[in-house]
CSV table of C-alpha atoms and ligand atoms in Angstrom, one decimal:
chain,number,residue,atom,x,y,z
A,124,MET,CA,116.0,-9.1,150.2
A,125,GLY,CA,116.8,-5.5,151.2
A,126,ILE,CA,119.0,-3.3,149.1
A,127,TRP,CA,121.7,-3.0,151.7
A,128,GLN,CA,121.9,-6.8,152.1
A,129,LYS,CA,122.3,-7.1,148.3
A,130,GLU,CA,125.2,-4.5,148.3
A,131,LEU,CA,126.8,-6.4,151.2
A,132,ILE,CA,126.5,-9.8,149.6
A,133,THR,CA,128.0,-8.4,146.3
A,134,GLY,CA,130.9,-6.9,148.2
A,135,LEU,CA,131.5,-10.2,150.1
A,136,LEU,CA,131.3,-12.3,146.9
A,137,LEU,CA,133.8,-10.0,145.2
A,138,PHE,CA,136.1,-10.3,148.2
A,139,LEU,CA,135.7,-14.1,148.1
A,140,ALA,CA,136.6,-14.2,144.4
A,141,VAL,CA,139.7,-12.1,145.0
A,142,SER,CA,140.7,-14.4,147.9
A,143,ILE,CA,140.4,-17.6,145.8
A,144,VAL,CA,142.2,-16.1,142.7
A,145,GLY,CA,144.7,-14.5,145.0
A,146,GLY,CA,145.3,-17.8,146.9
A,147,MET,CA,145.8,-19.7,143.6
A,148,THR,CA,148.1,-17.1,142.0
A,149,GLY,CA,149.8,-15.8,145.2
A,150,LEU,CA,148.7,-12.2,144.2
A,151,PHE,CA,146.2,-11.7,147.0
A,152,MET,CA,147.4,-8.3,148.2
A,153,PRO,CA,147.6,-6.6,144.8
A,154,LEU,CA,144.2,-8.0,143.8
A,155,ALA,CA,142.6,-6.9,147.1
A,156,LEU,CA,144.1,-3.4,146.6
A,157,VAL,CA,142.7,-3.3,143.0
A,158,LEU,CA,139.3,-4.3,144.3
A,159,THR,CA,139.2,-1.7,147.1
A,160,LEU,CA,140.4,1.0,144.8
A,161,GLY,CA,137.7,0.0,142.2
A,162,MET,CA,135.0,0.1,144.8
A,163,PHE,CA,136.2,3.5,146.1
A,164,MET,CA,136.3,4.9,142.6
A,165,ARG,CA,132.8,3.7,141.9
A,166,GLN,CA,131.4,5.4,145.0
A,167,LEU,CA,133.3,8.6,144.2
A,168,PHE,CA,131.7,8.6,140.7
A,169,GLN,CA,128.2,8.1,142.1
A,170,ILE,CA,128.7,10.9,144.7
A,171,ASN,CA,129.9,13.3,142.0
A,172,ARG,CA,127.0,12.5,139.7
A,173,PHE,CA,124.5,12.9,142.6
A,174,GLU,CA,126.0,16.2,143.6
A,175,ARG,CA,125.7,17.5,140.0
A,176,TRP,CA,122.1,16.3,139.8
A,177,ILE,CA,121.1,17.9,143.1
A,178,ARG,CA,123.0,21.1,142.2
A,179,THR,CA,120.7,21.7,139.3
A,180,GLY,CA,117.7,21.4,141.6
A,181,GLY,CA,117.0,17.8,140.9
A,182,ARG,CA,114.4,18.9,138.4
A,183,THR,CA,115.3,16.5,135.6
A,184,LYS,CA,114.6,12.8,135.8
A,185,TYR,CA,117.5,11.2,137.7
A,186,PRO,CA,120.3,9.2,135.8
A,187,LYS,CA,120.0,5.5,135.4
A,188,THR,CA,121.8,3.6,138.1
A,189,THR,CA,121.5,0.5,140.3
A,190,GLY,CA,121.6,-0.6,143.9
A,191,VAL,CA,121.5,1.7,146.8
A,192,TRP,CA,122.1,4.8,144.7
A,193,GLU,CA,119.0,4.2,142.7
A,194,GLU,CA,117.1,4.1,146.0
A,195,ILE,CA,118.7,7.4,147.1
A,196,TYR,CA,117.8,9.1,143.7
A,197,TYR,CA,114.3,7.8,143.8
A,198,HIS,CA,113.6,9.0,147.4
A,199,VAL,CA,115.0,12.5,146.8
A,200,TYR,CA,113.2,12.7,143.5
A,201,ARG,CA,109.9,11.8,145.2
A,202,ILE,CA,110.4,14.3,148.0
A,203,LYS,CA,111.1,17.0,145.5
A,204,LYS,CA,108.0,16.1,143.5
A,205,ASN,CA,105.7,16.2,146.5
A,206,GLU,CA,107.2,19.6,147.5
A,207,LYS,CA,106.5,20.9,144.1
A,208,LYS,CA,102.9,19.7,144.3
A,209,ARG,CA,102.5,21.4,147.7
A,210,LYS,CA,104.0,24.6,146.5
A,211,LYS,CA,101.6,24.7,143.6
A,212,LYS,CA,98.6,24.1,145.9
A,213,LEU,CA,99.8,26.8,148.3
A,214,GLY,CA,100.2,29.2,145.4
A,215,ARG,CA,96.7,28.5,144.2
A,216,MET,CA,95.4,29.1,147.7
A,217,VAL,CA,97.3,32.4,148.0
A,218,ASP,CA,95.9,33.4,144.6
A,219,GLN,CA,92.4,32.6,145.6
A,220,PHE,CA,92.8,34.5,148.9
A,221,ARG,CA,94.3,37.5,147.0
A,222,GLN,CA,91.4,37.4,144.5
A,223,SER,CA,88.7,37.2,147.3
A,224,THR,CA,90.3,40.0,149.4
A,225,GLU,CA,90.7,42.1,146.2
A,226,ALA,CA,86.9,41.6,145.6
A,227,LEU,CA,86.0,42.5,149.2
A,228,PRO,CA,83.7,45.6,149.4
A,229,ASP,CA,85.6,46.6,152.6
A,230,ALA,CA,89.1,48.1,152.5
A,231,ALA,CA,91.8,46.0,153.9
A,232,VAL,CA,95.5,47.0,154.5
A,233,VAL,CA,98.1,44.8,156.1
A,234,LEU,CA,100.5,46.9,158.3
A,235,GLY,CA,103.9,45.9,159.4
A,236,THR,CA,105.5,46.6,162.8
A,237,ASN,CA,106.5,50.2,161.8
A,238,ASP,CA,103.0,51.0,160.5
A,239,GLU,CA,104.3,50.4,156.9
A,240,ILE,CA,101.9,49.2,154.2
A,241,GLU,CA,102.7,45.6,153.4
A,242,TRP,CA,99.6,45.0,151.2
A,243,ALA,CA,96.3,46.7,150.3
A,244,ASN,CA,93.3,45.5,148.4
A,245,LYS,CA,91.4,47.4,145.6
A,246,ALA,CA,88.8,48.9,147.9
A,247,ALA,CA,91.6,50.3,150.2
A,248,ARG,CA,93.4,51.9,147.2
A,249,GLU,CA,90.1,53.5,146.2
A,250,VAL,CA,88.9,54.9,149.5
A,251,PHE,CA,92.3,55.9,150.8
A,252,GLY,CA,93.7,56.9,147.5
A,253,LEU,CA,96.6,54.5,147.9
A,254,GLN,CA,98.9,53.6,144.9
A,255,GLN,CA,100.6,50.3,144.2
A,256,THR,CA,103.9,52.2,144.7
A,257,ASP,CA,102.9,53.1,148.3
A,258,LYS,CA,103.8,49.6,149.5
A,259,GLY,CA,106.4,50.0,152.2
A,260,GLN,CA,105.4,53.6,153.0
A,261,ARG,CA,104.3,54.4,156.6
A,262,ILE,CA,100.5,54.8,156.7
A,263,PRO,CA,100.4,57.9,159.0
A,264,ASN,CA,102.3,59.7,156.1
A,265,LEU,CA,99.5,58.9,153.8
A,266,ILE,CA,96.3,59.1,156.0
A,267,ARG,CA,97.1,62.2,158.0
A,268,PHE,CA,93.9,62.7,160.0
A,269,PRO,CA,94.8,63.4,163.7
A,270,ASP,CA,92.0,61.1,164.9
A,271,PHE,CA,93.4,58.3,162.8
A,272,ILE,CA,97.0,58.8,164.0
A,273,ARG,CA,95.8,59.0,167.6
A,274,TYR,CA,93.9,55.7,167.1
A,275,LEU,CA,96.8,54.0,165.4
A,276,LYS,CA,99.2,55.1,168.2
A,277,SER,CA,96.8,54.3,171.1
A,278,GLY,CA,97.1,50.5,170.7
A,279,ASN,CA,93.5,50.2,171.9
A,280,TYR,CA,91.5,49.0,168.9
A,281,SER,CA,88.4,47.8,170.6
A,282,GLU,CA,86.2,50.5,169.0
A,283,PRO,CA,86.4,51.7,165.4
A,284,VAL,CA,87.3,55.3,164.6
A,285,ILE,CA,85.1,57.3,162.2
A,286,LEU,CA,86.8,59.2,159.4
A,287,THR,CA,85.9,60.8,156.2
A,288,SER,CA,87.6,59.4,153.1
A,289,PRO,CA,90.7,61.4,152.1
A,290,VAL,CA,89.6,61.0,148.5
A,291,ASP,CA,85.9,61.9,148.7
A,292,SER,CA,84.6,63.9,151.7
A,293,ARG,CA,81.1,62.5,151.2
A,294,ILE,CA,82.2,59.0,152.2
A,295,THR,CA,82.3,58.2,155.9
A,296,LEU,CA,84.4,55.3,157.0
A,297,ALA,CA,84.5,53.2,160.1
A,298,VAL,CA,88.1,52.2,160.5
A,299,ARG,CA,89.2,49.3,162.7
A,300,ILE,CA,92.5,47.7,163.4
A,301,VAL,CA,92.8,43.9,164.1
A,302,THR,CA,96.1,42.6,165.5
A,303,TYR,CA,97.5,39.2,164.5
A,304,GLY,CA,100.7,37.3,164.3
A,305,ALA,CA,103.9,38.8,165.5
A,306,GLY,CA,103.4,42.6,165.4
A,307,LEU,CA,101.2,42.5,162.2
A,308,ARG,CA,98.0,44.5,162.0
A,309,LEU,CA,95.1,44.4,159.6
A,310,LEU,CA,93.4,47.7,159.0
A,311,LEU,CA,89.8,47.3,157.9
A,312,ALA,CA,87.6,50.2,156.7
A,313,GLN,CA,83.9,50.0,156.1
A,314,ASP,CA,81.8,52.5,154.2
A,315,VAL,CA,79.2,53.7,156.8
A,316,THR,CA,78.0,56.7,154.8
A,317,GLN,CA,74.4,55.3,154.5
A,318,LEU,CA,74.3,54.2,158.1
A,319,LYS,CA,75.5,57.6,159.3
A,320,LYS,CA,72.9,59.3,157.1
A,321,MET,CA,70.1,57.2,158.5
A,322,GLU,CA,71.3,57.9,162.0
A,323,ARG,CA,71.3,61.6,161.3
A,324,MET,CA,67.8,61.4,159.8
A,325,ARG,CA,66.6,59.5,162.9
A,326,LYS,CA,68.1,62.1,165.2
A,327,ASP,CA,66.6,65.0,163.1
A,328,PHE,CA,63.2,63.3,163.1
A,329,VAL,CA,63.1,62.7,166.8
A,330,ALA,CA,64.3,66.3,167.5
A,331,ASN,CA,61.8,67.8,165.1
A,332,VAL,CA,58.8,65.8,166.4
A,333,SER,CA,59.7,66.5,170.0
A,334,HIS,CA,60.1,70.1,169.2
A,335,GLU,CA,56.8,70.4,167.3
A,336,LEU,CA,54.9,68.5,170.1
A,337,ARG,CA,56.0,71.0,172.7
A,338,THR,CA,53.7,73.9,171.8
A,339,PRO,CA,50.5,71.9,171.4
A,340,LEU,CA,51.2,70.2,174.7
A,341,THR,CA,51.7,73.5,176.5
A,342,VAL,CA,48.4,74.8,175.1
A,343,LEU,CA,46.6,71.6,176.0
A,344,LYS,CA,47.9,71.7,179.6
A,345,GLY,CA,47.0,75.4,179.9
A,346,TYR,CA,43.4,74.8,178.9
A,347,LEU,CA,43.2,71.7,181.1
A,348,GLU,CA,44.3,73.7,184.1
A,349,THR,CA,41.8,76.4,183.3
A,350,LEU,CA,39.0,73.7,183.0
A,351,GLN,CA,40.2,72.2,186.3
A,352,ASP,CA,39.9,75.6,188.0
A,353,MET,CA,36.4,76.0,186.6
A,354,ASP,CA,35.4,72.6,187.8
A,355,ASP,CA,32.9,72.9,190.6
A,356,GLY,CA,33.3,69.2,191.6
A,357,LYS,CA,29.7,68.3,191.0
A,358,SER,CA,30.6,65.6,188.5
A,359,PRO,CA,33.1,63.1,189.9
A,360,LEU,CA,33.6,61.7,186.4
A,361,LEU,CA,34.6,65.1,185.0
A,362,THR,CA,36.9,65.7,187.9
A,363,THR,CA,38.8,62.4,187.6
A,364,SER,CA,38.9,62.8,183.8
A,365,PHE,CA,40.5,66.2,184.2
A,366,GLN,CA,43.0,64.8,186.7
A,367,GLN,CA,43.9,61.9,184.4
A,368,MET,CA,44.2,64.1,181.3
A,369,HIS,CA,46.4,66.5,183.3
A,370,GLY,CA,48.6,63.6,184.5
A,371,GLN,CA,49.0,62.2,181.0
A,372,THR,CA,49.8,65.6,179.5
A,373,GLU,CA,52.5,66.0,182.1
A,374,ARG,CA,53.9,62.6,181.3
A,375,MET,CA,54.0,63.5,177.6
A,376,GLN,CA,55.8,66.7,178.5
A,377,HIS,CA,58.4,64.8,180.4
A,378,LEU,CA,58.8,62.4,177.5
A,379,VAL,CA,59.3,65.3,175.0
A,380,ASP,CA,61.8,67.0,177.4
A,381,ASP,CA,63.8,63.8,177.9
A,382,LEU,CA,63.8,63.1,174.1
A,383,LEU,CA,65.0,66.6,173.4
A,384,LEU,CA,67.7,66.3,176.1
A,385,LEU,CA,68.9,63.0,174.6
A,386,THR,CA,69.1,64.6,171.1
A,387,ARG,CA,71.1,67.4,172.6
A,388,LEU,CA,73.4,64.9,174.3
A,389,GLU,CA,74.0,63.2,170.9
A,390,THR,CA,74.5,66.2,168.8
A,391,LYS,CA,75.7,69.2,170.9
A,392,GLN,CA,79.3,70.0,171.5
A,393,GLN,CA,80.1,69.9,175.2
A,394,LYS,CA,81.0,73.1,177.1
A,395,THR,CA,83.3,71.9,179.8
A,396,GLU,CA,84.1,73.6,183.1
A,397,CYS,CA,85.3,72.5,186.6
A,398,VAL,CA,82.1,71.2,188.3
A,399,ASN,CA,81.9,71.3,192.1
A,400,ILE,CA,80.4,67.8,192.5
A,401,PRO,CA,79.9,67.9,196.3
A,402,ALA,CA,78.0,71.2,196.0
A,403,LEU,CA,76.0,69.8,193.1
A,404,LEU,CA,75.1,66.7,195.0
A,405,SER,CA,74.1,68.6,198.1
A,406,GLN,CA,71.8,70.8,196.0
A,407,ILE,CA,70.2,67.8,194.2
A,408,CYS,CA,69.6,65.9,197.4
A,409,LYS,CA,68.0,68.9,199.0
A,410,GLU,CA,65.7,69.4,195.9
A,411,ALA,CA,64.8,65.7,195.9
A,412,GLU,CA,63.9,65.8,199.6
A,413,THR,CA,61.6,68.8,198.9
A,414,VAL,CA,60.0,67.3,195.8
A,415,HIS,CA,59.5,63.8,197.0
A,416,GLY,CA,58.9,64.9,200.6
A,417,LYS,CA,55.9,67.0,199.6
A,418,ALA,CA,54.5,64.2,197.5
A,419,SER,CA,54.8,61.6,200.3
A,420,SER,CA,55.3,61.9,204.1
A,421,PRO,CA,56.8,65.2,205.1
A,422,VAL,CA,58.0,63.9,208.4
A,423,GLY,CA,60.1,60.8,207.5
A,424,ILE,CA,61.6,62.1,204.3
A,425,GLU,CA,64.4,64.1,206.0
A,426,ALA,CA,66.1,60.9,206.9
A,427,ARG,CA,65.5,59.2,203.5
A,428,ILE,CA,68.6,60.5,201.7
A,429,GLU,CA,71.9,59.9,203.4
A,430,LEU,CA,74.5,62.0,201.6
A,431,SER,CA,78.2,61.2,202.3
A,432,LEU,CA,80.8,63.4,200.7
A,433,GLU,CA,84.1,61.6,201.4
A,434,THR,CA,86.1,63.7,199.0
A,435,ASP,CA,86.1,67.3,197.7
A,436,VAL,CA,87.1,66.2,194.2
A,437,HIS,CA,85.7,68.4,191.3
A,438,ILE,CA,85.2,67.0,187.8
A,439,VAL,CA,85.8,68.5,184.4
A,440,GLY,CA,82.4,68.4,182.6
A,441,GLU,CA,79.1,70.1,182.0
A,442,GLU,CA,77.2,70.9,185.1
A,443,GLN,CA,73.7,70.8,183.5
A,444,GLU,CA,74.3,67.4,182.0
A,445,LEU,CA,75.7,65.9,185.3
A,446,ARG,CA,72.8,67.4,187.2
A,447,SER,CA,70.3,65.6,184.8
A,448,ALA,CA,72.2,62.3,185.3
A,449,PHE,CA,72.4,62.5,189.0
A,450,THR,CA,68.9,63.7,189.4
A,451,ASN,CA,67.6,60.7,187.4
A,452,LEU,CA,69.6,58.2,189.5
A,453,LEU,CA,68.4,59.7,192.7
A,454,GLY,CA,64.8,60.0,191.4
A,455,ASN,CA,64.8,56.3,190.5
A,456,ALA,CA,66.2,55.3,193.8
A,457,LEU,CA,63.5,57.2,195.6
A,458,LYS,CA,60.8,56.0,193.2
A,459,TYR,CA,61.7,52.3,193.2
A,460,SER,CA,62.1,51.9,197.0
A,461,PRO,CA,59.7,52.0,199.9
A,462,GLU,CA,59.0,55.4,201.4
A,463,ASP,CA,60.4,54.4,204.8
A,464,SER,CA,63.7,53.1,203.4
A,465,VAL,CA,67.1,54.9,203.2
A,466,VAL,CA,68.7,56.0,199.9
A,467,LYS,CA,72.5,56.4,200.2
A,468,VAL,CA,74.4,58.8,198.0
A,469,ARG,CA,78.2,58.5,198.3
A,470,TRP,CA,81.0,60.5,196.6
A,471,TYR,CA,84.4,59.0,197.1
A,472,VAL,CA,87.8,58.2,195.7
A,473,SER,CA,88.4,54.5,195.0
A,474,LYS,CA,91.6,52.7,194.0
A,475,ASP,CA,91.3,53.5,190.2
A,476,ASP,CA,88.7,56.2,189.9
A,477,ILE,CA,86.3,58.7,191.5
A,478,VAL,CA,82.9,57.2,192.2
A,479,LEU,CA,79.4,58.3,192.9
A,480,ASP,CA,77.2,55.6,194.4
A,481,VAL,CA,73.4,55.9,194.6
A,482,GLU,CA,72.2,52.9,196.6
A,483,ASP,CA,68.6,52.0,197.6
A,484,GLN,CA,66.9,49.2,199.5
A,485,GLY,CA,64.1,48.9,197.1
A,486,GLU,CA,62.7,46.3,194.9
A,487,GLY,CA,65.8,45.7,192.8
A,488,ILE,CA,66.2,44.7,189.2
A,489,ALA,CA,66.0,41.2,187.8
A,490,ALA,CA,69.4,39.9,186.4
A,491,ILE,CA,68.0,39.7,182.9
A,492,ASP,CA,66.8,43.3,183.0
A,493,ILE,CA,70.1,44.8,184.2
A,494,PRO,CA,71.9,44.8,180.8
A,495,ARG,CA,68.9,46.4,179.2
A,496,VAL,CA,67.7,49.1,181.6
A,497,THR,CA,69.9,51.8,179.9
A,498,GLU,CA,68.2,51.2,176.5
A,499,ARG,CA,65.8,53.8,175.4
A,500,PHE,CA,62.2,53.2,176.5
A,501,TYR,CA,63.2,49.9,178.3
A,502,ARG,CA,61.1,49.4,181.4
A,503,SER,CA,60.9,46.1,183.2
A,504,GLU,CA,57.6,44.2,182.8
A,505,ALA,CA,56.7,44.7,186.4
A,506,LYS,CA,56.9,48.5,186.0
A,507,ARG,CA,54.6,48.4,183.0
A,508,ILE,CA,52.1,46.2,184.7
A,509,LYS,CA,52.2,48.2,187.9
A,510,LYS,CA,52.1,51.4,185.9
A,511,VAL,CA,54.8,53.1,187.9
A,512,GLY,CA,55.3,56.6,186.4
A,513,GLY,CA,58.3,57.1,184.2
A,514,THR,CA,59.4,57.6,180.6
A,515,GLY,CA,62.0,54.8,180.3
A,516,LEU,CA,64.5,57.4,179.1
A,517,GLY,CA,66.1,58.3,182.5
A,518,LEU,CA,68.9,55.7,182.4
A,519,ALA,CA,69.6,56.2,178.7
A,520,ILE,CA,70.2,59.9,179.6
A,521,VAL,CA,72.5,58.8,182.5
A,522,LYS,CA,74.5,56.5,180.2
A,523,HIS,CA,74.9,59.2,177.5
A,524,VAL,CA,76.0,61.9,180.0
A,525,LEU,CA,78.5,59.5,181.6
A,526,MET,CA,79.9,58.5,178.1
A,527,ARG,CA,80.4,62.2,177.4
A,528,HIS,CA,82.4,62.5,180.6
A,529,ASP,CA,84.5,59.3,179.9
A,530,ALA,CA,82.8,57.7,182.9
A,531,LYS,CA,81.1,54.3,183.2
A,532,LEU,CA,77.9,53.2,184.8
A,533,ASN,CA,78.0,50.0,187.0
A,534,ILE,CA,74.8,48.5,188.2
A,535,VAL,CA,74.6,46.0,191.0
A,536,SER,CA,71.1,44.9,191.9
A,537,GLU,CA,69.2,42.0,193.5
A,538,LEU,CA,65.5,41.5,193.4
A,539,GLY,CA,63.9,42.3,196.7
A,540,LYS,CA,67.1,43.7,198.2
A,541,GLY,CA,67.9,46.9,196.4
A,542,SER,CA,70.2,48.4,193.8
A,543,ARG,CA,73.5,50.3,193.6
A,544,PHE,CA,74.2,52.5,190.6
A,545,SER,CA,77.8,53.6,190.5
A,546,CYS,CA,79.2,56.3,188.2
A,547,HIS,CA,83.0,55.8,187.8
A,548,PHE,CA,84.9,58.9,186.6
A,549,PRO,CA,88.5,58.6,185.5
A,550,VAL,CA,91.2,60.4,187.4
A,551,LYS,CA,92.1,62.4,184.3
A,552,ARG,CA,88.8,64.3,184.8
A,553,VAL,CA,89.7,65.6,188.3
A,554,CYS,CA,90.2,69.3,188.3
A,555,ASN,CA,90.7,70.8,191.8
B,119,ADP,P1,61.9,55.0,184.1
B,119,ADP,O1,61.3,56.3,183.7
B,119,ADP,O2,61.0,53.9,183.8
B,119,ADP,O3,62.3,55.1,185.5
B,119,ADP,P2,64.7,54.7,183.6
B,119,ADP,O4,65.4,54.7,182.3
B,119,ADP,O5,65.1,55.7,184.6
B,119,ADP,O6,63.1,54.8,183.2
B,119,ADP,O7,64.8,53.2,184.2
B,119,ADP,C1,64.5,52.1,183.4
B,119,ADP,C2,64.0,50.9,184.2
B,119,ADP,O8,65.1,50.5,185.1
B,119,ADP,C3,62.9,51.3,185.1
B,119,ADP,O9,61.7,51.1,184.4
B,119,ADP,C4,63.1,50.3,186.2
B,119,ADP,O10,62.5,49.0,185.8
B,119,ADP,C5,64.5,50.1,186.3
B,119,ADP,N1,65.2,50.8,187.4
B,119,ADP,C6,65.8,52.0,187.3
B,119,ADP,N2,66.3,52.4,188.5
B,119,ADP,C7,65.9,51.5,189.4
B,119,ADP,C8,66.1,51.3,190.8
B,119,ADP,N3,66.8,52.2,191.6
B,119,ADP,N4,65.5,50.2,191.4
B,119,ADP,C9,64.8,49.3,190.7
B,119,ADP,N5,64.6,49.4,189.3
B,119,ADP,C10,65.2,50.5,188.7
């Protein structure tokens, strides 16, 4: 039998007893009144006791009682107990999380909506020199590097910002912000000192080797040219050997020049000016026509490059760098397309940016090669097999130059149909 049925039956039995006794004595009304009053007082007492128990948090074992009130006490007590258990478990999890983040080698700082520090781990306190008391302080007041403040304000956290530690200038940090929840941000800083050192060593090594190779190569080429001049052509083997040696020396010279240019692009400060792109493109196309024209058919070449200057927009940048990039793109288009096909060069304003298109009707690039062609020394298998001349550094140079001009390279290509290399310059670079 359920607890409510029991309560009901007890009430009914009491009422029945009062009715019988009341009927026999003629005191039904006073007895019924006494019964109702008694029941009311009992409930009032129970409510009062329950309120006192719950007011103290229901922490102690509940008082002894019977009927429906025992059930109520039991359920509330059980809910409280489970809640306590859950709280304990949650507390343990938070502790574990705190301990693990404290032990992280990377610095982590939780930032609130107003850039205030909500929490920081041990590594963050060490590399940024933060104190426990800095909680609640705005981070731009503590890390005052302009680069960092700009990064924080930008809201674009896709790339990390490189900073030196405010505590120790020998430590280089890659700082990245990750957004989560409602307006919360997690600032992560990784010590990249070693990585940066290795990168610097690699750059220095490439620069030194390339530089040192320059002189021996010039001497070698000089002697080879002298020997070629002296060659009377009596030995075909000697003649072809000289030719091949000369070709390979020239290739090595290109390689060294390209490596030195890449090193300069990585290390040198940019000297910017307002570059007249239409004039630059006209000049480059004219030069390419002359160079490639002489090498192949002098008659058809005039029509090979179709230059269309649809805007007179100039760009803020470094002319020498832009010249290298554009020359490489045009050189590739001419190199990787048939001699009787057209190469289109187009300078125009699009919806969002200023664009230079270099389009050819050549052999195209396989889809799997497209993402990799801008890597250093990457050349598609077909080029290696066919031994088409080149260093594999041209597009790496293009990518670097464009990056230094806040521009992007877009490649659309289909095997057998041709390729279109588009350089997208942002409007903020326009200068005339
Ligand atoms: P390379 O000296 O080999 O031309 P690049 O860095 O300029 O070096 O180009 C890398 C590779 O990209 C080339 O080997 C070639 O496979 C491919 N490539 C570049 N431009 C074109 C183009 N216009 N058409 C077809 N393939 C191209």
